[in-house]
């Protein structure tokens, strides 16, 4: 009934007991999970999860925060994306939160890495999984420059773990992207994210855990896991005045429309 559209099941402690995660998922009505790549070095682990279990899929990409990780070429991403059960490119994007004394101008390596992912996604027509933090303006500008404006040939994708403003959400939708909300929507301080959750068109909304991070209330501070995407879904259903069933069906359909290779 639910899909967790973004999790890191190759990270500790999740990778140590995948069987327990899977049984918790089935108890919570979470049918499928998309395991997100963050480095090339760990891609085999991620891909192995997607091939070992018939309700897991994966992406390929290098996270903008993984500064020490090897940056891929377009060719390399295309080749890895052609493997079975790889349904998207990412996570990729920009993160200016941890500049560590550098200026935004110094982050050109991140912008280049992001462009490489966009070019690969367009070449293989797979959706992008976008991470953006304190960098929304450049993220949107680079997407536009690379042709990701919803026009013919666009890869499209999702802004994951969305924590930006309503204006940024509108721009992302205008470019044809989806918005994914995480457990942050349940945090007391996150009224601005609840405003986005209330406003978003229902046909452009995805839900995720970003586990092992960001466990929703009532598990806040504990290790997150895909089963808890049901709690994210319940919270958003309540915000929008929908039944949990309606919210689950819509977000599941949206996820399968975007990641269309995610079929059993
Ligand atoms: Ni992530």
Short mmCIF file of C-alpha atoms and ligand atoms in Angstrom, two decimals:
data_model
loop_
_atom_site.label_atom_id
_atom_site.label_comp_id
_atom_site.label_asym_id
_atom_site.label_seq_id
_atom_site.Cartn_x
_atom_site.Cartn_y
_atom_site.Cartn_z
CA UNK A 1 0.00 0.00 0.00
CA UNK A 2 2.85 2.45 0.80
CA UNK A 3 6.19 2.83 -0.99
CA UNK A 4 9.30 4.21 0.68
CA UNK A 5 10.72 6.24 -2.21
CA UNK A 6 14.08 6.98 -0.56
CA UNK A 7 16.08 4.89 1.90
CA UNK A 8 19.68 3.88 2.52
CA UNK A 9 19.46 0.21 3.43
CA UNK A 10 23.18 -0.34 2.84
CA UNK A 11 23.98 1.96 5.79
CA UNK A 12 24.51 0.64 9.30
CA UNK A 13 22.63 -0.40 11.32
CA UNK A 14 19.98 -1.11 8.66
CA UNK A 15 22.17 -3.40 6.58
CA UNK A 16 22.76 -5.69 9.55
CA UNK A 17 19.20 -6.98 9.70
CA UNK A 18 17.39 -6.63 6.41
CA UNK A 19 15.07 -9.51 7.35
CA UNK A 20 13.75 -7.52 10.33
CA UNK A 21 13.27 -4.43 8.17
CA UNK A 22 11.30 -6.47 5.67
CA UNK A 23 9.03 -8.02 8.24
CA UNK A 24 8.35 -4.58 9.78
CA UNK A 25 7.54 -3.28 6.29
CA UNK A 26 4.99 -5.96 5.62
CA UNK A 27 3.36 -5.42 9.04
CA UNK A 28 3.09 -1.69 8.32
CA UNK A 29 1.70 -2.15 4.79
CA UNK A 30 4.84 -0.88 3.07
CA UNK A 31 5.09 -2.89 -0.15
CA UNK A 32 8.14 -1.51 -1.89
CA UNK A 33 11.31 0.48 -1.24
CA UNK A 34 13.73 2.39 -3.42
CA UNK A 35 17.32 2.07 -2.17
CA UNK A 36 19.31 5.19 -3.00
CA UNK A 37 22.95 5.21 -4.07
CA UNK A 38 25.33 7.80 -2.60
CA UNK A 39 28.75 6.68 -3.91
CA UNK A 40 30.08 4.54 -6.74
CA UNK A 41 32.23 2.73 -4.19
CA UNK A 42 29.10 1.46 -2.39
CA UNK A 43 26.93 1.00 -5.48
CA UNK A 44 27.44 -2.77 -5.64
CA UNK A 45 26.00 -3.10 -2.11
CA UNK A 46 23.00 -0.99 -3.08
CA UNK A 47 22.48 -2.89 -6.30
CA UNK A 48 22.77 -6.20 -4.54
CA UNK A 49 19.83 -5.29 -2.26
CA UNK A 50 17.75 -4.49 -5.32
CA UNK A 51 18.54 -7.78 -7.00
CA UNK A 52 18.24 -9.93 -3.86
CA UNK A 53 14.67 -8.84 -3.02
CA UNK A 54 11.81 -8.56 -5.47
CA UNK A 55 10.27 -5.47 -3.82
CA UNK A 56 13.48 -3.40 -3.66
CA UNK A 57 14.82 -1.30 -6.50
CA UNK A 58 17.77 1.12 -6.60
CA UNK A 59 19.30 4.23 -8.14
CA UNK A 60 22.88 5.04 -9.12
CA UNK A 61 24.64 8.28 -8.28
CA UNK A 62 27.07 10.18 -6.05
CA UNK A 63 25.72 12.43 -3.28
CA UNK A 64 26.91 16.07 -3.26
CA UNK A 65 28.09 15.68 0.36
CA UNK A 66 30.39 12.79 -0.61
CA UNK A 67 33.29 15.06 -1.43
CA UNK A 68 35.91 12.33 -1.07
CA UNK A 69 34.02 9.90 -3.28
CA UNK A 70 34.95 9.47 -6.90
CA UNK A 71 32.87 11.57 -9.31
CA UNK A 72 31.32 9.56 -12.12
CA UNK A 73 31.42 10.25 -15.84
CA UNK A 74 28.24 10.34 -17.89
CA UNK A 75 29.29 7.08 -19.58
CA UNK A 76 29.88 5.36 -16.28
CA UNK A 77 26.48 6.37 -14.92
CA UNK A 78 24.79 5.25 -18.12
CA UNK A 79 26.49 1.90 -17.95
CA UNK A 80 25.61 1.28 -14.30
CA UNK A 81 22.06 2.50 -14.91
CA UNK A 82 21.61 -0.15 -17.57
CA UNK A 83 21.87 -2.90 -14.95
CA UNK A 84 18.60 -4.60 -13.99
CA UNK A 85 16.52 -2.96 -11.25
CA UNK A 86 18.21 0.46 -11.49
CA UNK A 87 15.30 2.88 -11.90
CA UNK A 88 16.74 6.37 -11.33
CA UNK A 89 19.85 8.59 -11.21
CA UNK A 90 20.99 10.04 -7.88
CA UNK A 91 20.99 11.11 -5.33
CA UNK A 92 22.57 14.18 -6.78
CA UNK A 93 22.23 17.92 -6.46
CA UNK A 94 23.84 20.71 -4.44
CA UNK A 95 24.54 21.22 -0.77
CA UNK A 96 25.93 24.56 0.40
CA UNK A 97 25.17 23.84 4.05
CA UNK A 98 28.65 22.60 4.89
CA UNK A 99 30.93 25.03 3.12
CA UNK A 100 33.60 24.65 5.83
CA UNK A 101 34.98 28.11 5.28
CA UNK A 102 34.73 28.00 1.51
CA UNK A 103 32.61 30.21 -0.71
CA UNK A 104 29.81 29.08 -3.01
CA UNK A 105 32.19 29.81 -5.91
CA UNK A 106 34.52 27.12 -4.54
CA UNK A 107 31.80 24.50 -4.96
CA UNK A 108 32.15 24.26 -8.72
CA UNK A 109 33.07 20.56 -8.35
CA UNK A 110 29.58 19.97 -6.92
CA UNK A 111 27.89 21.79 -9.75
CA UNK A 112 29.92 19.84 -12.34
CA UNK A 113 29.05 16.56 -10.63
CA UNK A 114 25.38 17.56 -10.66
CA UNK A 115 25.48 18.39 -14.40
CA UNK A 116 27.05 15.00 -15.12
CA UNK A 117 24.13 13.27 -13.38
CA UNK A 118 21.55 15.36 -15.26
CA UNK A 119 23.20 14.53 -18.60
CA UNK A 120 23.25 10.82 -17.76
CA UNK A 121 19.61 10.88 -16.64
CA UNK A 122 18.58 12.54 -19.90
CA UNK A 123 20.65 10.12 -21.96
CA UNK A 124 19.06 7.07 -20.36
CA UNK A 125 15.65 8.67 -19.72
CA UNK A 126 15.60 7.84 -16.03
CA UNK A 127 14.32 10.25 -13.36
CA UNK A 128 16.67 12.24 -11.12
CA UNK A 129 16.67 12.03 -7.33
CA UNK A 130 17.61 15.56 -6.24
CA UNK A 131 19.16 16.59 -2.93
CA UNK A 132 19.28 20.34 -2.35
CA UNK A 133 20.24 22.17 0.82
CA UNK A 134 20.81 25.92 1.08
CA UNK A 135 21.31 25.83 -2.68
CA UNK A 136 17.83 25.94 -4.17
CA UNK A 137 18.48 28.81 -6.55
CA UNK A 138 21.52 27.17 -8.17
CA UNK A 139 19.81 23.77 -8.21
CA UNK A 140 16.86 25.17 -10.15
CA UNK A 141 19.10 27.24 -12.44
CA UNK A 142 21.30 24.27 -13.38
CA UNK A 143 18.27 22.07 -14.04
CA UNK A 144 16.92 24.74 -16.41
CA UNK A 145 20.31 25.22 -18.10
CA UNK A 146 20.54 21.49 -18.73
CA UNK A 147 17.09 21.45 -20.32
CA UNK A 148 15.17 20.03 -17.34
CA UNK A 149 12.13 22.25 -17.71
CA UNK A 150 9.56 19.57 -18.39
CA UNK A 151 10.01 19.85 -22.18
CA UNK A 152 10.50 16.92 -24.56
CA UNK A 153 13.55 14.87 -23.64
CA UNK A 154 13.46 15.91 -19.99
CA UNK A 155 14.35 13.23 -17.45
CA UNK A 156 12.32 14.81 -14.64
CA UNK A 157 12.59 13.47 -11.14
CA UNK A 158 11.95 14.27 -7.53
CA UNK A 159 13.18 16.82 -4.99
CA UNK A 160 13.72 14.44 -2.09
CA UNK A 161 13.36 15.16 1.64
CA UNK A 162 11.95 18.55 0.77
CA UNK A 163 12.78 21.29 3.30
CA UNK A 164 12.60 24.36 1.08
CA UNK A 165 10.00 27.12 0.81
CA UNK A 166 6.65 27.03 -0.95
CA UNK A 167 8.17 29.20 -3.70
CA UNK A 168 10.89 26.63 -4.38
CA UNK A 169 8.23 23.89 -4.42
CA UNK A 170 6.31 25.86 -7.05
CA UNK A 171 9.44 26.25 -9.19
CA UNK A 172 10.21 22.53 -8.91
CA UNK A 173 6.67 21.66 -10.00
CA UNK A 174 6.95 24.12 -12.90
CA UNK A 175 10.02 22.20 -14.08
CA UNK A 176 7.92 19.03 -14.02
CA UNK A 177 9.42 17.57 -10.85
CA UNK A 178 7.75 15.75 -7.98
CA UNK A 179 8.26 16.62 -4.30
CA UNK A 180 8.99 13.98 -1.68
CA UNK A 181 8.32 14.58 2.01
CA UNK A 182 10.04 12.76 4.86
CA UNK A 183 9.42 12.35 8.59
CA UNK A 184 10.40 15.99 9.07
CA UNK A 185 6.74 16.76 8.34
CA UNK A 186 5.94 15.31 11.81
CA UNK A 187 8.47 17.47 13.68
CA UNK A 188 6.98 20.15 15.89
CA UNK A 189 9.20 22.89 14.45
CA UNK A 190 8.38 22.07 10.81
CA UNK A 191 5.23 24.12 10.23
CA UNK A 192 6.59 25.42 6.91
CA UNK A 193 6.90 21.83 5.64
CA UNK A 194 3.33 21.10 6.78
CA UNK A 195 2.26 24.14 4.76
CA UNK A 196 3.96 22.64 1.71
CA UNK A 197 2.33 19.26 2.50
CA UNK A 198 -1.09 20.90 2.60
CA UNK A 199 -0.55 22.88 -0.60
CA UNK A 200 1.13 20.37 -2.97
CA UNK A 201 -0.97 18.97 -5.82
CA UNK A 202 -1.83 15.42 -4.76
CA UNK A 203 -0.55 14.00 -8.06
CA UNK A 204 3.00 15.34 -7.49
CA UNK A 205 3.60 14.13 -3.94
CA UNK A 206 5.87 11.26 -2.89
CA UNK A 207 6.75 10.06 0.59
CA UNK A 208 9.99 8.65 1.95
CA UNK A 209 11.90 7.85 5.11
CA UNK A 210 15.50 8.81 4.14
CA UNK A 211 16.27 6.06 6.67
CA UNK A 212 18.36 5.48 8.73
CA UNK A 213 17.98 9.24 9.36
CA UNK A 214 15.03 11.45 10.30
CA UNK A 215 12.68 8.99 11.99
CA UNK A 216 9.18 10.46 12.21
CA UNK A 217 7.35 11.09 15.47
CA UNK A 218 6.81 8.90 17.56
CA UNK A 219 10.24 7.38 16.75
CA UNK A 220 12.10 10.66 16.53
CA UNK A 221 15.77 10.26 17.51
CA UNK A 222 15.73 6.51 16.90
CA UNK A 223 16.97 4.65 13.82
CA UNK A 224 14.57 5.18 10.97
CA UNK A 225 13.44 2.33 8.70
CA UNK A 226 11.20 1.89 5.65
CA UNK A 227 8.22 0.68 7.73
CA UNK A 228 7.96 4.17 9.21
CA UNK A 229 6.98 5.68 5.87
CA UNK A 230 3.47 4.68 6.96
CA UNK A 231 3.76 7.22 9.80
CA UNK A 232 4.83 9.89 7.33
CA UNK A 233 1.82 9.01 5.19
CA UNK A 234 -0.59 9.11 8.14
CA UNK A 235 0.67 12.55 9.16
CA UNK A 236 0.22 13.97 5.66
CA UNK A 237 -3.23 12.38 5.30
CA UNK A 238 -4.27 14.16 8.47
CA UNK A 239 -2.83 17.50 7.31
CA UNK A 240 -4.71 17.22 4.01
CA UNK A 241 -7.96 15.83 5.41
CA UNK A 242 -7.63 12.60 3.42
CA UNK A 243 -8.02 9.02 4.53
CA UNK A 244 -4.76 7.14 4.98
CA UNK A 245 -5.90 4.86 2.17
CA UNK A 246 -6.34 7.79 -0.24
CA UNK A 247 -2.94 9.21 0.61
CA UNK A 248 -1.28 5.81 0.27
CA UNK A 249 -2.89 5.13 -3.11
CA UNK A 250 -2.00 8.54 -4.54
CA UNK A 251 1.62 8.54 -3.40
CA UNK A 252 2.08 4.95 -4.57
CA UNK A 253 0.68 5.75 -8.02
CA UNK A 254 2.88 8.85 -8.24
CA UNK A 255 5.99 6.90 -7.32
CA UNK A 256 5.27 4.20 -9.90
CA UNK A 257 4.49 6.82 -12.56
CA UNK A 258 7.82 8.58 -11.92
CA UNK A 259 9.98 5.47 -11.43
CA UNK A 260 8.16 3.57 -14.13
CA UNK A 261 10.70 0.74 -14.16
CA UNK A 262 9.64 -0.12 -10.57
CA UNK A 263 7.35 -2.95 -11.50
CA UNK A 264 7.17 -6.34 -9.89
NI1 LIG B 1 19.25 10.30 1.04
#
